[in-house]
Coordinates of C-alpha atoms and ligand atoms in Angstrom, one line a residue:
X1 CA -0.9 15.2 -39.5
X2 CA -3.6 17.4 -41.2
X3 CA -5.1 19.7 -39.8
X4 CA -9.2 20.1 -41.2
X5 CA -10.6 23.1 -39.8
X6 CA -14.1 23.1 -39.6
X7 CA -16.4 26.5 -39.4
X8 CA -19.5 26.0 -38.2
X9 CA -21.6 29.4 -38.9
X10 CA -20.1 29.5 -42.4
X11 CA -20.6 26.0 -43.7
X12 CA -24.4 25.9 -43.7
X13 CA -24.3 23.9 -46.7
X14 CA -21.4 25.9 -48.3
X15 CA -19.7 22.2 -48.8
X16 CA -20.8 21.6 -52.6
X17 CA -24.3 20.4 -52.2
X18 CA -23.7 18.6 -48.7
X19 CA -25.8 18.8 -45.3
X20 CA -24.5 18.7 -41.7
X21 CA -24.5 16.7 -38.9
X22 CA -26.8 18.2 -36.0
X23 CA -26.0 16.9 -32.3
X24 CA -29.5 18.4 -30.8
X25 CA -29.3 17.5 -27.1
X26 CA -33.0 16.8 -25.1
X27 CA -34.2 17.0 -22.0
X28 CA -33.3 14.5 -19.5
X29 CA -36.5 14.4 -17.7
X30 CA -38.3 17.9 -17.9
X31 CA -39.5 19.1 -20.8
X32 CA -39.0 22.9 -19.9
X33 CA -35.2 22.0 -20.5
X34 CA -35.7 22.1 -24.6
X35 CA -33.7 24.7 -26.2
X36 CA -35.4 27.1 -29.1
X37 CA -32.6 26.2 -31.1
X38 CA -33.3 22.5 -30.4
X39 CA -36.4 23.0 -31.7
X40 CA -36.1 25.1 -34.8
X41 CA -33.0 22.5 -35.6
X42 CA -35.5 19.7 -35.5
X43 CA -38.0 21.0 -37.5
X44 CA -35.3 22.4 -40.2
X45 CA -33.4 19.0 -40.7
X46 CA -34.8 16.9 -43.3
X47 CA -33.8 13.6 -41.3
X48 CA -33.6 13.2 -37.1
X49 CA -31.8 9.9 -36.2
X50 CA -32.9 8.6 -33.0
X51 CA -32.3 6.1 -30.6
X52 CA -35.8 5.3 -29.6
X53 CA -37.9 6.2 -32.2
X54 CA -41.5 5.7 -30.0
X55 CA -39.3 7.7 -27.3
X56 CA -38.6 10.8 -30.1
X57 CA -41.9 10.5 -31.6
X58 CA -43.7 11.4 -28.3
X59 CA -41.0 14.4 -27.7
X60 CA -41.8 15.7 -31.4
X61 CA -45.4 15.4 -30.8
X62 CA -45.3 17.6 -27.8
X63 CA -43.0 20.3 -29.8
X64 CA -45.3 20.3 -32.8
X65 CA -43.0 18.6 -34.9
X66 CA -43.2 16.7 -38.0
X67 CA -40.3 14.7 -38.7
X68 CA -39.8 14.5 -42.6
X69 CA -37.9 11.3 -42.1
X70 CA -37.7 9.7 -38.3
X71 CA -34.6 7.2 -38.9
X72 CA -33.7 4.4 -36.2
X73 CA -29.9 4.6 -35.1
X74 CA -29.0 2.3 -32.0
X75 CA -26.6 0.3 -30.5
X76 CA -27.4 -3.1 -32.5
X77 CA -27.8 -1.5 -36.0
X78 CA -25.1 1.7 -35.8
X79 CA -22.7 -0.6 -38.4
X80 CA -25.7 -0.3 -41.5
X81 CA -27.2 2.4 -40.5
X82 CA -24.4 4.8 -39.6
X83 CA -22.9 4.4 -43.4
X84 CA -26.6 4.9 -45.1
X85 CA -27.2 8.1 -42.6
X86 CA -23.9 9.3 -44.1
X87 CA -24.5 8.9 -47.5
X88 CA -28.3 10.7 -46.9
X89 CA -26.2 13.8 -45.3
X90 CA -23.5 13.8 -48.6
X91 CA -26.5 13.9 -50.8
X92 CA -26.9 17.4 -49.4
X93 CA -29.6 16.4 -46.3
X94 CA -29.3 17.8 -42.8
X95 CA -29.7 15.5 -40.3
X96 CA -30.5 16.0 -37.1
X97 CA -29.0 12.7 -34.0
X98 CA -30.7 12.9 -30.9
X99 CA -30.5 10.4 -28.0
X100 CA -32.9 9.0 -25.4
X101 CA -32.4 12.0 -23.4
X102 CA -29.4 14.7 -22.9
X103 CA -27.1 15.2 -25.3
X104 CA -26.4 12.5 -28.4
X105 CA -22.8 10.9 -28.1
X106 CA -22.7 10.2 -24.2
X107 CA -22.9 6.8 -23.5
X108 CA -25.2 5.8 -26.7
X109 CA -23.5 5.3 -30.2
X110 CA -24.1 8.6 -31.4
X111 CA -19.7 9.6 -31.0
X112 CA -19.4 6.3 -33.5
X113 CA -22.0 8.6 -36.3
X114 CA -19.8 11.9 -35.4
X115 CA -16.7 9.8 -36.0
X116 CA -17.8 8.8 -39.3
X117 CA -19.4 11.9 -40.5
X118 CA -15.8 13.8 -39.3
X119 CA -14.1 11.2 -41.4
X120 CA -16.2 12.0 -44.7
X121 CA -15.7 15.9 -44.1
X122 CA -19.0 16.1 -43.2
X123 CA -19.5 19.7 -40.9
X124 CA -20.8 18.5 -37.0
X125 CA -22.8 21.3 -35.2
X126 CA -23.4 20.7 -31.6
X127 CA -26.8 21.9 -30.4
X128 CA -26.1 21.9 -26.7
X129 CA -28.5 20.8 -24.1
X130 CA -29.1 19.2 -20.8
X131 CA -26.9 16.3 -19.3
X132 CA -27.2 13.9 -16.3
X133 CA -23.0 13.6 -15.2
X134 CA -22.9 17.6 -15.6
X135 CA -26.5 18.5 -13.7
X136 CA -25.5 16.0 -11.3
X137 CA -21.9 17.5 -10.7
X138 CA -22.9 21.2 -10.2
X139 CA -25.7 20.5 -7.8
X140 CA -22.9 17.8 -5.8
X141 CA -21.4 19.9 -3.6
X142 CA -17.9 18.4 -4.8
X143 CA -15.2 19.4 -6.6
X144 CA -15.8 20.8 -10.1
X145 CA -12.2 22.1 -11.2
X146 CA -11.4 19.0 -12.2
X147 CA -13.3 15.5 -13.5
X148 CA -13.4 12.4 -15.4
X149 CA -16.4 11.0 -17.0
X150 CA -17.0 7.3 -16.9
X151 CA -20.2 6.6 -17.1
X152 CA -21.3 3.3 -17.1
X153 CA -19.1 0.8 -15.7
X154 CA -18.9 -2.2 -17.6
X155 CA -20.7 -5.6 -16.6
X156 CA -18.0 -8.4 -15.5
X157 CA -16.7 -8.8 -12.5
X158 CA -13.0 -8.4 -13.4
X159 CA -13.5 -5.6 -15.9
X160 CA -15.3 -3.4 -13.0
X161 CA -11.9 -3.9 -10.7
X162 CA -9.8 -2.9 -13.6
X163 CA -11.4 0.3 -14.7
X164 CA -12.0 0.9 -10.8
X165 CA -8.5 -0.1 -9.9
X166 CA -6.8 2.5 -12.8
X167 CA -9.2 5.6 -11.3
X168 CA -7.6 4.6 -7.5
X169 CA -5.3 7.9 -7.7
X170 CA -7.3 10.1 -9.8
X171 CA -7.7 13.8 -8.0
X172 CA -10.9 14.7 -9.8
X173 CA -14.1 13.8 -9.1
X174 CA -15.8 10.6 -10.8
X175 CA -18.8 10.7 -12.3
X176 CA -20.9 7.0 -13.2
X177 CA -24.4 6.3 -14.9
X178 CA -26.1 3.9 -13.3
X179 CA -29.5 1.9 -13.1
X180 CA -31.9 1.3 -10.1
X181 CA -31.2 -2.2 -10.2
X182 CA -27.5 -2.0 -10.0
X183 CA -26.5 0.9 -8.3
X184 CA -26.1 -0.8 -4.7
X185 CA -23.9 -3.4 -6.3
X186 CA -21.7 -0.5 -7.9
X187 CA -21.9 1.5 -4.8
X188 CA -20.1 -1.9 -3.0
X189 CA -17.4 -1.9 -6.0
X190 CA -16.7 1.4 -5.8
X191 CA -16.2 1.2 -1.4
X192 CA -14.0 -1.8 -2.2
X193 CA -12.1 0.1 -4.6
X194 CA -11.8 3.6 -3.1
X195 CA -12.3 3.1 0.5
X196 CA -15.1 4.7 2.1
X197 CA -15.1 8.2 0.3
X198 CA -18.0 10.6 0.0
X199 CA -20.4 10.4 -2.8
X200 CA -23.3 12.3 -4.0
X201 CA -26.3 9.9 -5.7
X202 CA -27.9 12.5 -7.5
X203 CA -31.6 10.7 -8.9
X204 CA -34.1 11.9 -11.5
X205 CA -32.7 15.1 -12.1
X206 CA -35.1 17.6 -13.4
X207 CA -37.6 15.5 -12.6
X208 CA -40.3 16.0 -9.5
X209 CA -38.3 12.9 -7.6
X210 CA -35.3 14.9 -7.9
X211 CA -33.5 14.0 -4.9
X212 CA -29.7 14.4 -3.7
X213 CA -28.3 12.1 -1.4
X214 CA -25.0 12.5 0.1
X215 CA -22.8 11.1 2.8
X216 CA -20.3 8.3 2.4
X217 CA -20.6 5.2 0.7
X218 CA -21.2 3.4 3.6
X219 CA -24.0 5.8 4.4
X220 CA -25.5 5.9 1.3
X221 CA -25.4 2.1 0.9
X222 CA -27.1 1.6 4.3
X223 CA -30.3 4.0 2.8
X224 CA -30.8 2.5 -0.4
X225 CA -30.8 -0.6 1.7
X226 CA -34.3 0.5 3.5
X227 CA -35.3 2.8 0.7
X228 CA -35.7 0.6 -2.2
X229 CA -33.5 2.6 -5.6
X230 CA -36.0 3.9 -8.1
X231 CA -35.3 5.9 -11.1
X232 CA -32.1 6.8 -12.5
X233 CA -28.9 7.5 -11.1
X234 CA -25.7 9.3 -11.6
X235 CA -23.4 8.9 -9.0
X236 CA -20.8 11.4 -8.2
X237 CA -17.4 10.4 -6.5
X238 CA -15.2 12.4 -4.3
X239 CA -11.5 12.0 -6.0
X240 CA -8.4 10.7 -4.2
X241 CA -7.9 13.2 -1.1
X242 CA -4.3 15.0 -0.5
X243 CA -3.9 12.2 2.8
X244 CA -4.5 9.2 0.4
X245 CA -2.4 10.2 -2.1
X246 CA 0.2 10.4 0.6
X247 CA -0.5 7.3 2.1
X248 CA -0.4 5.2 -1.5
X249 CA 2.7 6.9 -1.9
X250 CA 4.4 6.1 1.3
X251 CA 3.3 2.7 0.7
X252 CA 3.7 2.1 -2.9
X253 CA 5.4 -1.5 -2.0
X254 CA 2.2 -2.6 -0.5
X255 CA 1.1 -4.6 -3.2
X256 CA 4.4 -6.6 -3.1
X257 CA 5.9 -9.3 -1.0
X258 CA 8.5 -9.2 1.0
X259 CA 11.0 -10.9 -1.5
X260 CA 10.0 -8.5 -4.1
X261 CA 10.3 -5.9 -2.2
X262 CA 13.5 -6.7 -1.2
X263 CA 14.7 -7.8 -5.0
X264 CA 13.5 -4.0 -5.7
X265 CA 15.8 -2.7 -4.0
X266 CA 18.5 -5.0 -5.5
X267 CA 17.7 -4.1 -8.8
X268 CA 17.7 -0.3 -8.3
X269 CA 21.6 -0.8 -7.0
X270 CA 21.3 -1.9 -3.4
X271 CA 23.8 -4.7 -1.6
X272 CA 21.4 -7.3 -0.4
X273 CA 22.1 -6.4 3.0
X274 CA 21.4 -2.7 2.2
X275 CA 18.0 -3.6 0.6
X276 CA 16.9 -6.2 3.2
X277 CA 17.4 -3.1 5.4
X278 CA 15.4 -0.6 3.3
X279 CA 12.4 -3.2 3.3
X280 CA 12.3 -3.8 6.7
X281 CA 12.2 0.3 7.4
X282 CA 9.4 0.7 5.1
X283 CA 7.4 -2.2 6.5
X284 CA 8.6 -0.7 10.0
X285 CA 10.0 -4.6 10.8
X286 CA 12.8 -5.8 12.7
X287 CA 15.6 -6.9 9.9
X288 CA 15.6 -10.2 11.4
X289 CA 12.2 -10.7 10.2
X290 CA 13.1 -9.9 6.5
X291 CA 16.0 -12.3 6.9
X292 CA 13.5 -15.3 8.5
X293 CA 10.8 -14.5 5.2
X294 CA 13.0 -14.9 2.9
X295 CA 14.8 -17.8 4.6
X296 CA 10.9 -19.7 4.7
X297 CA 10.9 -18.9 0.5
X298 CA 14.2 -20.7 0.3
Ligands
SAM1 N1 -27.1 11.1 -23.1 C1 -27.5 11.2 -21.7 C2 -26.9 12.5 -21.1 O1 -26.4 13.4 -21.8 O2 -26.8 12.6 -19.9 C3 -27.1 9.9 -21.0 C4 -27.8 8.7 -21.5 S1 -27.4 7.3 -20.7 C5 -27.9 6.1 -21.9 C6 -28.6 7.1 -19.5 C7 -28.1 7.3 -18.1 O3 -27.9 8.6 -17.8 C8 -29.0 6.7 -17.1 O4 -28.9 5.4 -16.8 C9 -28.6 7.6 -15.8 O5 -27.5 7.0 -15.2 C10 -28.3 8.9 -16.5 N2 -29.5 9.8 -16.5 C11 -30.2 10.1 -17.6 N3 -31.2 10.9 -17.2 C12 -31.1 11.1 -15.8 C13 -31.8 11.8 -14.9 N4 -32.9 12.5 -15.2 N5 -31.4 11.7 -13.6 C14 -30.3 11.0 -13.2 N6 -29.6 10.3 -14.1 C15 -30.0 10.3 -15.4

């Protein structure tokens, strides 16, 4: 492996001619939340990529500042646009990424820019700023030592139960983006998945709707039933307890039938008659019922 060691309050420019890539995070909601170094960064670099250009035009405006160069970079042209933003920055121009709102990189395309810039030796400054999942977290009321960022889940059915069903025993708490329009469904994937845990639905932060909701899922479901979701969401997820990781432990064979259970005890040394035994103590059955299920398979 090499190792590329990258210092950012030397580099300005130092690279033979080359600019830097400037990660300028924006407010998610109130405008108060802009950073002076946000803003002198913006009005230094010669380019600002941005997702939404009308969105970033408006946000200039209000900040007094003239783009040189306003460049589109979004989801559906990142492939050409990512590679000619590149070659703008090696030809010694700063350019500045911002995102709809918060910081660039979390959930848009901006980490697929970073990626490319860090693979052309490119120097990537973070200009840090406000985000949703982190303003939401600290204001939740749950655990902050430890977390896992997942914002949004992804569309299908199937694919929600997998990522769901591979966060089951995670300890930290969860944190999700989500949209007005889907955020009861999610709400019902994530009970079905976790149980009835406590969440926090933390809505237009920094905003003047700012509101916190918290109580269980059920509970929380139940009120955006008669109060109609509006605005946007991040929703923040209580982690697996001590008692359910207990639980899933003490009942790890769950998931299996009786003849696999019984098989897995054959296969980790066990007599049949030893293992038919162990299965029927962990399901707390007579041993008589083990032998009649497997006798029905037969
Ligand atoms: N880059 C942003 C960040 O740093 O937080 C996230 C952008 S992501 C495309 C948009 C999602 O972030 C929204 O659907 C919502 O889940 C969340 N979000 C953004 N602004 C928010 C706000 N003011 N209040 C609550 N959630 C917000």
């Amino acid at each position: 492996m090499t190792i590329l060691c990258q210092s950012s309050f030397q580099n300005k420019n130092q690279q033979a001619g080359t600019g830097s890539l400037y990660l300028v995070g924006t407010p998610i909601g109130n405008l108060e939340d802009m950073t002076y170094r946000a803003v002198r960064t913006l009005q230094e670099c010669e380019i600002i990529a941005a997702e939404d250009t009308r969105m970033t035009r408006k946000l200039l405006s209000h900040f007094e500042i003239t783009p040189s160069m306003l460049f589109s970079y979004h989801e559906h042209n990142k492939a050409a646009s990512g590679p000619e933003l590149i070659r703008y920055i090696i030809e010694g121009k700063n350019l500045a990424l911002v995102s709809d709102a918060g910081l660039p990189a979390i959930s848009d395309p901006g980490a697929d820019l970073v990626a490319l810039a860090v693979s052309h030796g490119i120097p990537v400054i973070p200009i840090p700023g406000a985000n949703a999942a982190l303003s939401a977290l600290i204001a939740s009321g749950l655990p902050t030592t430890s977390f896992t960022f997942i914002g949004f889940l992804p569309r299908e059915r199937k694919d929600i139960r997998s990522v769901l069903s591979g966060l089951r025993s995670a300890q930290g708490t969860l944190l999700f983006y989500e949209s007005p329009h889907r955020v009861s469904k999610t709400l019902a994937h994530l009970q079905e998945a976790f149980g009835n845990r406590r969440i926090v639905l933390a809505r237009e932060l920094t905003k003047r709707y700012e509101e916190f909701l918290r109580g269980t899922i059920e509970e929380c479901l139940v009120w955006l039933s008669e109060h109609p979701p509006l605005g946007e969401y991040v929703i923040v997820l209580e982690g697996e307890s001590k008692e359910e990781a207990e639980l899933a432990e003490s009942s790890w064979w769950r998931e299996l039938s009786i003849e696999e259970h019984v098989t897995h005890y054959e296969t980790s040394g066990l007599a049949r008659k030893d293992a038919m035994k162990k299965a029927a103590s962990d399901r707390g059955l007579a041993k008589r019922d083990i032998y009649n299920a497997l006798l029905e398979k037969e």
